[in-house]
Amino acid sequence: MIAAAALLAAGAQAQTLKVFMGEKEIEVGKTTIFEGGEIKDYGASGKDYKYDPELSLMSDKSGACTLLAECKTGQSIQLCFGGNCMTGPSVEKTGNLTANVKMPLQFEFMGYTYSADEAIPQDVTTEFTAEQGATVISFTVVVNPSTGAVTVLQNDKALRVVDGAIEYSLEAPAELTLYALDGTKVAAWTLNGNGTVSTANLPAGIYAYTLGQTGGKLYLR
């Protein structure tokens, strides 16, 4: 169900970090199906919900790793990485990784609705930053409870998605082009230095992009 892929971290000694769902590596930029949703339905009083996509992190080096998770869509998340669980819209934990052994993130998001008609949040978007020694990697996890789907995107250090915009920090001029997933070009900008471009006119969702000679995917909100 999930093809193998690596998150390659630029840093000392070409350290590599990989993201897993269960026993298999996640293919970055692809949507994968998970099981782990729990809903308690109280009828007119609403629902309690909790989702755990069973994500874990693995390094080819042993050592302490600090993991920061920030939920950009405002939900309460839980992270138990390496020890006691912490809950909130932003959580930071430190755990000791053993080389080539998966460390569960024990990442969950949970909450409740106030009525039978209130919908459970969709496309819950959490940005992760992992730091181990001199190596720092960043990736975004998007969870869609209605379909049981998780998408993991590797973040580009030159670009940062904020509400209705993309912030950029470039060392040289480059053209940023956005595409819908069917290949349709939806926007393009010529960028230089530091700044922000508006994406407020685009629907929220995942877009492919090219930035100069590089490319990837972004989740706009």
CSV table of C-alpha atoms in Angstrom, one decimal:
chain,number,residue,atom,x,y,z
A,1,MET,CA,0.0,0.0,0.0
A,2,ILE,CA,2.8,2.4,0.8
A,3,ALA,CA,5.9,2.6,-1.5
A,4,ALA,CA,9.3,3.1,0.0
A,5,ALA,CA,10.9,6.6,0.0
A,6,ALA,CA,13.3,8.5,2.1
A,7,LEU,CA,13.4,12.0,3.5
A,8,LEU,CA,17.0,13.0,2.8
A,9,ALA,CA,18.4,15.5,5.4
A,10,ALA,CA,21.1,17.9,4.4
A,11,GLY,CA,23.5,18.2,7.2
A,12,ALA,CA,26.7,16.7,8.7
A,13,GLN,CA,27.6,13.3,7.4
A,14,ALA,CA,24.6,13.2,5.0
A,15,GLN,CA,22.3,11.9,7.8
A,16,THR,CA,19.1,10.3,6.6
A,17,LEU,CA,15.7,10.4,8.3
A,18,LYS,CA,12.7,8.3,7.2
A,19,VAL,CA,9.0,8.5,8.1
A,20,PHE,CA,7.0,5.3,8.5
A,21,MET,CA,3.3,4.5,8.9
A,22,GLY,CA,3.2,1.2,10.7
A,23,GLU,CA,5.9,-1.1,9.3
A,24,LYS,CA,6.3,0.6,5.9
A,25,GLU,CA,8.0,3.8,4.7
A,26,ILE,CA,5.8,6.6,3.5
A,27,GLU,CA,6.2,7.9,0.0
A,28,VAL,CA,6.6,11.6,0.4
A,29,GLY,CA,4.0,13.6,-1.4
A,30,LYS,CA,1.6,10.7,-1.8
A,31,THR,CA,-1.6,10.1,0.0
A,32,THR,CA,-1.8,6.9,2.0
A,33,ILE,CA,-4.7,5.2,3.9
A,34,PHE,CA,-4.5,4.6,7.6
A,35,GLU,CA,-6.6,2.8,10.2
A,36,GLY,CA,-6.7,4.3,13.7
A,37,GLY,CA,-9.7,6.6,13.9
A,38,GLU,CA,-11.9,6.4,17.1
A,39,ILE,CA,-15.2,8.1,17.3
A,40,LYS,CA,-17.6,8.1,20.3
A,41,ASP,CA,-21.0,9.3,19.1
A,42,TYR,CA,-23.3,10.8,21.7
A,43,GLY,CA,-26.1,11.7,19.4
A,44,ALA,CA,-27.5,15.2,19.8
A,45,SER,CA,-24.6,16.0,22.2
A,46,GLY,CA,-22.0,15.5,19.6
A,47,LYS,CA,-18.9,13.3,19.2
A,48,ASP,CA,-15.5,12.7,20.8
A,49,TYR,CA,-12.9,11.8,18.2
A,50,LYS,CA,-9.2,10.7,18.1
A,51,TYR,CA,-7.0,9.8,15.2
A,52,ASP,CA,-3.6,8.1,15.3
A,53,PRO,CA,-2.0,7.4,11.8
A,54,GLU,CA,0.8,5.4,13.6
A,55,LEU,CA,3.7,7.5,12.3
A,56,SER,CA,7.3,6.9,13.4
A,57,LEU,CA,10.7,8.4,12.6
A,58,MET,CA,13.9,6.5,11.9
A,59,SER,CA,17.5,7.8,11.6
A,60,ASP,CA,20.7,6.1,10.4
A,61,LYS,CA,22.5,7.7,13.4
A,62,SER,CA,21.9,7.3,17.1
A,63,GLY,CA,21.4,10.4,19.3
A,64,ALA,CA,18.9,12.7,20.8
A,65,CYS,CA,16.3,14.2,18.4
A,66,THR,CA,14.1,17.2,19.2
A,67,LEU,CA,10.7,17.1,17.4
A,68,LEU,CA,8.4,20.1,17.2
A,69,ALA,CA,4.9,19.7,16.0
A,70,GLU,CA,2.7,22.7,15.2
A,71,CYS,CA,-0.9,22.2,14.1
A,72,LYS,CA,-1.5,24.9,11.5
A,73,THR,CA,-5.3,24.3,11.4
A,74,GLY,CA,-5.7,25.0,15.1
A,75,GLN,CA,-6.6,21.6,16.4
A,76,SER,CA,-5.3,20.1,19.6
A,77,ILE,CA,-2.7,17.4,18.9
A,78,GLN,CA,-0.8,15.0,21.1
A,79,LEU,CA,2.8,13.9,20.8
A,80,CYS,CA,4.4,11.2,23.0
A,81,PHE,CA,7.7,10.9,21.1
A,82,GLY,CA,10.3,9.5,23.5
A,83,GLY,CA,8.3,9.7,26.8
A,84,ASN,CA,5.4,11.4,28.5
A,85,CYS,CA,2.6,12.7,26.3
A,86,MET,CA,2.1,16.4,25.7
A,87,THR,CA,-1.0,18.0,24.2
A,88,GLY,CA,-1.8,21.3,22.6
A,89,PRO,CA,-1.8,23.1,19.2
A,90,SER,CA,2.1,23.2,19.4
A,91,VAL,CA,4.1,20.5,21.1
A,92,GLU,CA,7.9,20.0,21.4
A,93,LYS,CA,9.4,16.7,22.6
A,94,THR,CA,12.9,15.2,22.7
A,95,GLY,CA,13.7,11.5,22.3
A,96,ASN,CA,16.8,9.3,21.9
A,97,LEU,CA,16.9,7.7,18.5
A,98,THR,CA,18.7,4.4,18.0
A,99,ALA,CA,20.3,4.0,14.6
A,100,ASN,CA,17.9,2.1,12.1
A,101,VAL,CA,15.2,1.6,14.8
A,102,LYS,CA,11.8,3.3,14.4
A,103,MET,CA,10.7,5.7,17.1
A,104,PRO,CA,6.9,6.1,17.2
A,105,LEU,CA,5.8,9.7,17.1
A,106,GLN,CA,2.6,8.7,18.9
A,107,PHE,CA,1.1,11.6,17.1
A,108,GLU,CA,-2.7,12.0,17.5
A,109,PHE,CA,-5.2,14.7,17.1
A,110,MET,CA,-8.4,14.7,19.1
A,111,GLY,CA,-11.3,16.8,20.1
A,112,TYR,CA,-15.1,16.9,20.2
A,113,THR,CA,-18.1,18.3,18.4
A,114,TYR,CA,-20.9,20.1,20.2
A,115,SER,CA,-23.9,18.7,18.2
A,116,ALA,CA,-24.8,15.9,15.8
A,117,ASP,CA,-24.6,18.3,12.9
A,118,GLU,CA,-21.1,19.6,13.6
A,119,ALA,CA,-18.5,18.1,11.3
A,120,ILE,CA,-15.2,16.5,12.4
A,121,PRO,CA,-12.3,18.7,11.2
A,122,GLN,CA,-10.9,17.7,7.8
A,123,ASP,CA,-7.4,18.2,6.3
A,124,VAL,CA,-5.8,18.7,9.8
A,125,THR,CA,-2.3,20.1,8.9
A,126,THR,CA,0.6,19.7,11.2
A,127,GLU,CA,4.2,20.9,10.5
A,128,PHE,CA,7.0,18.8,12.0
A,129,THR,CA,10.6,20.0,12.5
A,130,ALA,CA,13.1,17.3,13.6
A,131,GLU,CA,16.6,18.3,14.8
A,132,GLN,CA,19.3,15.7,15.5
A,133,GLY,CA,22.7,17.1,16.1
A,134,ALA,CA,23.6,19.4,13.2
A,135,THR,CA,20.8,17.9,11.0
A,136,VAL,CA,17.4,19.6,10.7
A,137,ILE,CA,14.5,18.3,8.5
A,138,SER,CA,11.0,19.6,8.1
A,139,PHE,CA,7.8,17.9,6.8
A,140,THR,CA,4.1,18.4,6.9
A,141,VAL,CA,1.4,15.9,7.7
A,142,VAL,CA,-2.2,16.3,6.4
A,143,VAL,CA,-4.8,14.0,7.9
A,144,ASN,CA,-8.3,13.7,6.4
A,145,PRO,CA,-10.5,11.7,8.8
A,146,SER,CA,-13.4,11.3,6.3
A,147,THR,CA,-11.3,9.2,3.9
A,148,GLY,CA,-8.8,7.8,6.5
A,149,ALA,CA,-6.0,9.4,4.5
A,150,VAL,CA,-2.6,10.8,5.4
A,151,THR,CA,-0.3,12.9,3.1
A,152,VAL,CA,3.3,13.6,4.1
A,153,LEU,CA,5.0,16.5,2.3
A,154,GLN,CA,8.7,17.4,2.6
A,155,ASN,CA,9.0,21.1,3.2
A,156,ASP,CA,11.3,23.3,1.1
A,157,LYS,CA,13.5,25.5,3.3
A,158,ALA,CA,13.0,28.4,0.8
A,159,LEU,CA,9.2,28.3,1.0
A,160,ARG,CA,6.8,28.4,3.9
A,161,VAL,CA,3.0,28.2,3.6
A,162,VAL,CA,1.0,30.5,5.9
A,163,ASP,CA,-2.8,31.3,5.8
A,164,GLY,CA,-3.6,32.6,2.3
A,165,ALA,CA,0.0,33.1,1.3
A,166,ILE,CA,3.5,31.6,0.7
A,167,GLU,CA,6.5,33.2,2.3
A,168,TYR,CA,9.8,32.8,0.5
A,169,SER,CA,13.5,33.4,1.2
A,170,LEU,CA,15.8,33.0,-1.8
A,171,GLU,CA,19.5,33.5,-2.4
A,172,ALA,CA,19.0,34.1,-6.1
A,173,PRO,CA,16.0,35.0,-8.4
A,174,ALA,CA,13.8,32.1,-9.3
A,175,GLU,CA,10.3,31.5,-10.8
A,176,LEU,CA,7.8,29.8,-8.6
A,177,THR,CA,5.0,28.0,-10.5
A,178,LEU,CA,2.0,26.2,-8.9
A,179,TYR,CA,0.1,23.4,-10.6
A,180,ALA,CA,-3.1,21.6,-9.7
A,181,LEU,CA,-2.6,17.8,-9.3
A,182,ASP,CA,-4.0,17.3,-12.8
A,183,GLY,CA,-1.1,19.3,-14.2
A,184,THR,CA,-3.0,22.6,-14.8
A,185,LYS,CA,-0.8,25.7,-14.2
A,186,VAL,CA,-2.7,27.9,-11.7
A,187,ALA,CA,-0.2,30.6,-10.7
A,188,ALA,CA,3.4,31.8,-11.3
A,189,TRP,CA,5.6,34.5,-9.8
A,190,THR,CA,9.2,35.7,-10.3
A,191,LEU,CA,10.7,35.9,-6.9
A,192,ASN,CA,13.9,37.4,-5.4
A,193,GLY,CA,15.1,37.8,-1.8
A,194,ASN,CA,12.5,37.6,0.9
A,195,GLY,CA,8.8,38.2,0.7
A,196,THR,CA,5.3,36.9,0.4
A,197,VAL,CA,2.9,36.0,-2.4
A,198,SER,CA,-0.8,35.7,-2.0
A,199,THR,CA,-2.6,32.4,-2.6
A,200,ALA,CA,-5.9,33.6,-1.1
A,201,ASN,CA,-7.7,33.1,-4.5
A,202,LEU,CA,-6.8,29.4,-4.7
A,203,PRO,CA,-8.8,26.7,-3.0
A,204,ALA,CA,-7.1,24.9,0.0
A,205,GLY,CA,-5.4,21.7,-0.9
A,206,ILE,CA,-2.3,20.1,-2.3
A,207,TYR,CA,-0.5,21.6,-5.2
A,208,ALA,CA,2.7,20.7,-7.1
A,209,TYR,CA,5.3,23.4,-7.6
A,210,THR,CA,8.5,24.2,-9.3
A,211,LEU,CA,11.0,26.7,-7.9
A,212,GLY,CA,13.8,27.2,-10.4
A,213,GLN,CA,15.3,23.8,-11.0
A,214,THR,CA,13.7,22.2,-7.9
A,215,GLY,CA,10.1,21.1,-7.2
A,216,GLY,CA,7.8,19.3,-4.9
A,217,LYS,CA,4.3,19.7,-3.3
A,218,LEU,CA,2.7,22.2,-1.0
A,219,TYR,CA,-0.5,22.2,1.1
A,220,LEU,CA,-2.2,25.6,0.7
A,221,ARG,CA,-4.7,26.7,3.4
